[in-house]
Amino acid sequence: MELLTKEVLYVVGGIVGALIAFLIIRYVIPCLKVKLGDSKLAYILDYVTQFMSAIEENGGGMTGEEKAEWVIDRIIEIFPNLKREYVKALIDGSMRALTQAGIINYHKENIGL
């Protein structure tokens, strides 16, 4: 029974995560494009990607939430007028693409390093 509950919660968590990613990609990022402009958003997303890559490589014992906070702090240092919620949305929206590209959430033992 406990195993079934864990599997159901895992599936529900995956569905909720996919829904959140969809909503961010569908509504938040276009809203930010309008508010910030495409070139500035691309510039900020580039920084988000770089910082996420850096903390993934060097953030050893940190949790995912601590890594996200570190990235948000670095972005806010560079762009002090941005709201934390916007930066968090950019991080959440970037997670899937960066994970699929192998930039974040990779395991060195799985790639032979």
Short mmCIF file of N, CA and C in Angstrom, two decimals:
data_model
loop_
_atom_site.label_atom_id
_atom_site.label_comp_id
_atom_site.label_asym_id
_atom_site.label_seq_id
_atom_site.Cartn_x
_atom_site.Cartn_y
_atom_site.Cartn_z
N MET A 1 0.83 -1.20 0.00
CA MET A 1 0.00 0.00 0.00
C MET A 1 0.87 1.26 0.00
N GLU A 2 1.92 1.22 0.82
CA GLU A 2 2.80 2.39 0.91
C GLU A 2 3.51 2.64 -0.41
N LEU A 3 3.91 1.58 -1.09
CA LEU A 3 4.58 1.70 -2.37
C LEU A 3 3.64 2.31 -3.41
N LEU A 4 2.38 1.88 -3.40
CA LEU A 4 1.40 2.43 -4.32
C LEU A 4 1.18 3.91 -4.07
N THR A 5 1.12 4.30 -2.81
CA THR A 5 0.94 5.71 -2.44
C THR A 5 2.12 6.54 -2.93
N LYS A 6 3.33 6.02 -2.77
CA LYS A 6 4.52 6.74 -3.24
C LYS A 6 4.49 6.91 -4.75
N GLU A 7 4.10 5.85 -5.46
CA GLU A 7 4.05 5.92 -6.92
C GLU A 7 3.00 6.92 -7.38
N VAL A 8 1.84 6.92 -6.73
CA VAL A 8 0.78 7.86 -7.09
C VAL A 8 1.24 9.29 -6.82
N LEU A 9 1.88 9.52 -5.68
CA LEU A 9 2.38 10.86 -5.36
C LEU A 9 3.46 11.29 -6.34
N TYR A 10 4.30 10.35 -6.76
CA TYR A 10 5.35 10.65 -7.73
C TYR A 10 4.73 11.08 -9.06
N VAL A 11 3.71 10.36 -9.51
CA VAL A 11 3.04 10.70 -10.76
C VAL A 11 2.34 12.05 -10.64
N VAL A 12 1.64 12.26 -9.53
CA VAL A 12 0.94 13.54 -9.32
C VAL A 12 1.96 14.68 -9.27
N GLY A 13 3.10 14.47 -8.60
CA GLY A 13 4.14 15.49 -8.55
C GLY A 13 4.68 15.81 -9.93
N GLY A 14 4.86 14.78 -10.75
CA GLY A 14 5.33 14.99 -12.12
C GLY A 14 4.33 15.78 -12.94
N ILE A 15 3.07 15.47 -12.77
CA ILE A 15 2.02 16.18 -13.50
C ILE A 15 1.96 17.64 -13.06
N VAL A 16 2.02 17.87 -11.75
CA VAL A 16 1.99 19.24 -11.23
C VAL A 16 3.22 20.01 -11.71
N GLY A 17 4.39 19.37 -11.67
CA GLY A 17 5.61 20.02 -12.15
C GLY A 17 5.53 20.38 -13.62
N ALA A 18 5.00 19.46 -14.43
CA ALA A 18 4.85 19.73 -15.86
C ALA A 18 3.85 20.87 -16.08
N LEU A 19 2.79 20.89 -15.30
CA LEU A 19 1.79 21.95 -15.42
C LEU A 19 2.39 23.31 -15.07
N ILE A 20 3.18 23.35 -14.00
CA ILE A 20 3.84 24.60 -13.61
C ILE A 20 4.80 25.07 -14.70
N ALA A 21 5.60 24.14 -15.23
CA ALA A 21 6.52 24.50 -16.30
C ALA A 21 5.76 25.02 -17.52
N PHE A 22 4.65 24.36 -17.86
CA PHE A 22 3.84 24.80 -18.99
C PHE A 22 3.31 26.21 -18.76
N LEU A 23 2.78 26.47 -17.57
CA LEU A 23 2.23 27.78 -17.27
C LEU A 23 3.30 28.87 -17.31
N ILE A 24 4.48 28.55 -16.81
CA ILE A 24 5.58 29.52 -16.84
C ILE A 24 5.97 29.82 -18.28
N ILE A 25 6.14 28.77 -19.08
CA ILE A 25 6.54 28.96 -20.47
C ILE A 25 5.43 29.66 -21.26
N ARG A 26 4.19 29.30 -20.99
CA ARG A 26 3.06 29.83 -21.74
C ARG A 26 2.71 31.27 -21.38
N TYR A 27 2.80 31.62 -20.08
CA TYR A 27 2.30 32.92 -19.65
C TYR A 27 3.36 33.84 -19.05
N VAL A 28 4.23 33.33 -18.20
CA VAL A 28 5.18 34.20 -17.50
C VAL A 28 6.26 34.72 -18.44
N ILE A 29 6.88 33.84 -19.20
CA ILE A 29 7.98 34.27 -20.07
C ILE A 29 7.48 35.25 -21.14
N PRO A 30 6.34 35.01 -21.82
CA PRO A 30 5.85 36.03 -22.75
C PRO A 30 5.56 37.37 -22.08
N CYS A 31 5.05 37.32 -20.86
CA CYS A 31 4.78 38.55 -20.12
C CYS A 31 6.08 39.30 -19.84
N LEU A 32 7.11 38.56 -19.48
CA LEU A 32 8.41 39.18 -19.23
C LEU A 32 9.02 39.73 -20.51
N LYS A 33 8.79 39.05 -21.64
CA LYS A 33 9.29 39.56 -22.91
C LYS A 33 8.70 40.92 -23.22
N VAL A 34 7.41 41.06 -22.96
CA VAL A 34 6.75 42.34 -23.20
C VAL A 34 7.28 43.40 -22.24
N LYS A 35 7.40 43.02 -20.98
CA LYS A 35 7.82 43.98 -19.96
C LYS A 35 9.29 44.38 -20.13
N LEU A 36 10.15 43.43 -20.39
CA LEU A 36 11.59 43.70 -20.44
C LEU A 36 12.12 43.94 -21.85
N GLY A 37 11.44 43.40 -22.83
CA GLY A 37 11.97 43.45 -24.18
C GLY A 37 12.75 42.16 -24.45
N ASP A 38 12.69 41.70 -25.68
CA ASP A 38 13.32 40.42 -26.04
C ASP A 38 14.82 40.40 -25.78
N SER A 39 15.51 41.47 -26.15
CA SER A 39 16.97 41.46 -26.01
C SER A 39 17.40 41.46 -24.55
N LYS A 40 16.71 42.24 -23.72
CA LYS A 40 17.07 42.26 -22.31
C LYS A 40 16.73 40.93 -21.64
N LEU A 41 15.61 40.34 -22.01
CA LEU A 41 15.24 39.03 -21.45
C LEU A 41 16.27 37.98 -21.85
N ALA A 42 16.69 37.99 -23.10
CA ALA A 42 17.71 37.04 -23.55
C ALA A 42 19.01 37.24 -22.78
N TYR A 43 19.37 38.48 -22.53
CA TYR A 43 20.57 38.81 -21.76
C TYR A 43 20.46 38.25 -20.33
N ILE A 44 19.32 38.45 -19.71
CA ILE A 44 19.10 37.96 -18.35
C ILE A 44 19.09 36.43 -18.33
N LEU A 45 18.41 35.81 -19.32
CA LEU A 45 18.37 34.35 -19.39
C LEU A 45 19.77 33.76 -19.57
N ASP A 46 20.61 34.46 -20.30
CA ASP A 46 21.99 34.01 -20.46
C ASP A 46 22.71 33.99 -19.11
N TYR A 47 22.52 35.03 -18.32
CA TYR A 47 23.10 35.06 -16.98
C TYR A 47 22.53 33.94 -16.11
N VAL A 48 21.22 33.74 -16.19
CA VAL A 48 20.58 32.67 -15.40
C VAL A 48 21.21 31.33 -15.75
N THR A 49 21.38 31.06 -17.04
CA THR A 49 21.98 29.80 -17.49
C THR A 49 23.41 29.66 -16.97
N GLN A 50 24.19 30.72 -17.08
CA GLN A 50 25.57 30.68 -16.62
C GLN A 50 25.66 30.43 -15.11
N PHE A 51 24.84 31.14 -14.35
CA PHE A 51 24.87 30.98 -12.90
C PHE A 51 24.35 29.61 -12.48
N MET A 52 23.31 29.11 -13.18
CA MET A 52 22.81 27.78 -12.85
C MET A 52 23.87 26.72 -13.13
N SER A 53 24.59 26.87 -14.23
CA SER A 53 25.66 25.94 -14.55
C SER A 53 26.78 26.00 -13.50
N ALA A 54 27.13 27.21 -13.10
CA ALA A 54 28.21 27.39 -12.12
C ALA A 54 27.85 26.78 -10.77
N ILE A 55 26.64 27.01 -10.30
CA ILE A 55 26.26 26.49 -8.99
C ILE A 55 26.07 24.98 -9.04
N GLU A 56 25.67 24.45 -10.19
CA GLU A 56 25.54 22.99 -10.32
C GLU A 56 26.92 22.34 -10.22
N GLU A 57 27.90 22.98 -10.80
CA GLU A 57 29.26 22.44 -10.79
C GLU A 57 29.92 22.58 -9.41
N ASN A 58 29.67 23.70 -8.72
CA ASN A 58 30.40 24.00 -7.50
C ASN A 58 29.55 24.01 -6.23
N GLY A 59 28.27 23.74 -6.33
CA GLY A 59 27.38 23.85 -5.18
C GLY A 59 27.19 22.56 -4.42
N GLY A 60 28.20 21.72 -4.36
CA GLY A 60 28.21 20.42 -3.75
C GLY A 60 27.07 20.03 -2.83
N GLY A 61 27.09 20.51 -1.59
CA GLY A 61 26.12 20.06 -0.61
C GLY A 61 24.85 20.88 -0.54
N MET A 62 24.64 21.77 -1.49
CA MET A 62 23.47 22.64 -1.45
C MET A 62 22.24 21.93 -2.01
N THR A 63 21.09 22.27 -1.46
CA THR A 63 19.83 21.75 -1.99
C THR A 63 19.45 22.54 -3.23
N GLY A 64 18.46 22.05 -3.94
CA GLY A 64 17.99 22.76 -5.13
C GLY A 64 17.48 24.16 -4.80
N GLU A 65 16.78 24.28 -3.68
CA GLU A 65 16.24 25.58 -3.27
C GLU A 65 17.38 26.54 -2.92
N GLU A 66 18.41 26.05 -2.26
CA GLU A 66 19.57 26.90 -1.93
C GLU A 66 20.29 27.35 -3.20
N LYS A 67 20.40 26.45 -4.16
CA LYS A 67 21.02 26.81 -5.43
C LYS A 67 20.21 27.89 -6.14
N ALA A 68 18.89 27.73 -6.14
CA ALA A 68 18.02 28.72 -6.77
C ALA A 68 18.17 30.08 -6.09
N GLU A 69 18.21 30.09 -4.77
CA GLU A 69 18.37 31.35 -4.04
C GLU A 69 19.72 32.00 -4.37
N TRP A 70 20.76 31.20 -4.51
CA TRP A 70 22.08 31.72 -4.85
C TRP A 70 22.02 32.39 -6.23
N VAL A 71 21.39 31.72 -7.20
CA VAL A 71 21.27 32.28 -8.54
C VAL A 71 20.45 33.57 -8.51
N ILE A 72 19.34 33.56 -7.77
CA ILE A 72 18.50 34.76 -7.66
C ILE A 72 19.30 35.92 -7.07
N ASP A 73 20.07 35.64 -6.03
CA ASP A 73 20.89 36.70 -5.42
C ASP A 73 21.88 37.29 -6.41
N ARG A 74 22.54 36.44 -7.21
CA ARG A 74 23.51 36.93 -8.20
C ARG A 74 22.82 37.78 -9.27
N ILE A 75 21.66 37.34 -9.74
CA ILE A 75 20.94 38.09 -10.78
C ILE A 75 20.48 39.43 -10.23
N ILE A 76 19.98 39.45 -8.99
CA ILE A 76 19.51 40.70 -8.38
C ILE A 76 20.68 41.67 -8.17
N GLU A 77 21.88 41.13 -7.91
CA GLU A 77 23.05 42.01 -7.80
C GLU A 77 23.31 42.74 -9.12
N ILE A 78 23.13 42.04 -10.23
CA ILE A 78 23.40 42.62 -11.54
C ILE A 78 22.22 43.48 -12.01
N PHE A 79 21.01 43.01 -11.77
CA PHE A 79 19.79 43.70 -12.20
C PHE A 79 18.93 44.00 -10.97
N PRO A 80 19.26 45.03 -10.21
CA PRO A 80 18.57 45.30 -8.94
C PRO A 80 17.09 45.66 -9.08
N ASN A 81 16.65 46.03 -10.27
CA ASN A 81 15.24 46.40 -10.45
C ASN A 81 14.32 45.20 -10.69
N LEU A 82 14.91 44.02 -10.89
CA LEU A 82 14.09 42.83 -11.10
C LEU A 82 13.53 42.34 -9.77
N LYS A 83 12.34 41.79 -9.85
CA LYS A 83 11.74 41.20 -8.65
C LYS A 83 12.19 39.75 -8.54
N ARG A 84 12.33 39.29 -7.31
CA ARG A 84 12.76 37.93 -7.05
C ARG A 84 11.83 36.91 -7.71
N GLU A 85 10.52 37.20 -7.72
CA GLU A 85 9.56 36.27 -8.31
C GLU A 85 9.81 36.08 -9.80
N TYR A 86 10.19 37.15 -10.49
CA TYR A 86 10.48 37.06 -11.92
C TYR A 86 11.70 36.18 -12.16
N VAL A 87 12.73 36.39 -11.37
CA VAL A 87 13.95 35.60 -11.54
C VAL A 87 13.66 34.14 -11.22
N LYS A 88 12.88 33.88 -10.19
CA LYS A 88 12.51 32.51 -9.84
C LYS A 88 11.73 31.86 -10.99
N ALA A 89 10.84 32.61 -11.62
CA ALA A 89 10.09 32.09 -12.76
C ALA A 89 11.03 31.76 -13.92
N LEU A 90 12.03 32.60 -14.15
CA LEU A 90 13.01 32.32 -15.22
C LEU A 90 13.79 31.06 -14.91
N ILE A 91 14.16 30.87 -13.66
CA ILE A 91 14.89 29.66 -13.26
C ILE A 91 14.00 28.44 -13.48
N ASP A 92 12.77 28.51 -13.01
CA ASP A 92 11.85 27.38 -13.16
C ASP A 92 11.61 27.06 -14.63
N GLY A 93 11.48 28.09 -15.44
CA GLY A 93 11.26 27.88 -16.86
C GLY A 93 12.48 27.33 -17.59
N SER A 94 13.66 27.59 -17.05
CA SER A 94 14.90 27.13 -17.68
C SER A 94 15.30 25.72 -17.25
N MET A 95 14.74 25.24 -16.16
CA MET A 95 15.17 23.96 -15.57
C MET A 95 15.08 22.80 -16.56
N ARG A 96 13.95 22.64 -17.21
CA ARG A 96 13.77 21.48 -18.08
C ARG A 96 14.75 21.49 -19.24
N ALA A 97 14.90 22.63 -19.90
CA ALA A 97 15.81 22.71 -21.05
C ALA A 97 17.25 22.46 -20.62
N LEU A 98 17.65 23.03 -19.49
CA LEU A 98 19.02 22.86 -19.03
C LEU A 98 19.28 21.43 -18.55
N THR A 99 18.27 20.80 -17.97
CA THR A 99 18.41 19.41 -17.54
C THR A 99 18.53 18.50 -18.76
N GLN A 100 17.69 18.72 -19.76
CA GLN A 100 17.75 17.91 -20.97
C GLN A 100 19.07 18.10 -21.71
N ALA A 101 19.63 19.29 -21.63
CA ALA A 101 20.92 19.56 -22.28
C ALA A 101 22.09 19.00 -21.48
N GLY A 102 21.80 18.52 -20.26
CA GLY A 102 22.85 17.95 -19.43
C GLY A 102 23.67 18.99 -18.70
N ILE A 103 23.20 20.23 -18.67
CA ILE A 103 23.94 21.31 -18.02
C ILE A 103 23.74 21.26 -16.52
N ILE A 104 22.53 20.92 -16.08
CA ILE A 104 22.25 20.82 -14.66
C ILE A 104 21.62 19.47 -14.35
N ASN A 105 21.65 19.11 -13.08
CA ASN A 105 21.08 17.86 -12.58
C ASN A 105 21.68 16.62 -13.24
N TYR A 106 22.93 16.71 -13.62
CA TYR A 106 23.59 15.52 -14.15
C TYR A 106 24.34 14.85 -13.02
N HIS A 107 24.64 13.60 -13.22
CA HIS A 107 25.39 12.84 -12.22
C HIS A 107 26.70 12.39 -12.86
N LYS A 108 27.80 12.85 -12.30
CA LYS A 108 29.10 12.57 -12.91
C LYS A 108 29.36 11.08 -13.05
N GLU A 109 28.88 10.29 -12.08
CA GLU A 109 29.14 8.85 -12.17
C GLU A 109 28.40 8.23 -13.34
N ASN A 110 27.32 8.86 -13.83
CA ASN A 110 26.58 8.33 -14.96
C ASN A 110 27.20 8.67 -16.30
N ILE A 111 28.12 9.64 -16.32
CA ILE A 111 28.73 10.02 -17.60
C ILE A 111 30.21 9.65 -17.66
N GLY A 112 30.66 8.92 -16.68
CA GLY A 112 32.02 8.41 -16.72
C GLY A 112 33.10 9.37 -16.27
N LEU A 113 32.76 10.40 -15.50
CA LEU A 113 33.79 11.31 -15.00
C LEU A 113 34.29 10.87 -13.65
#
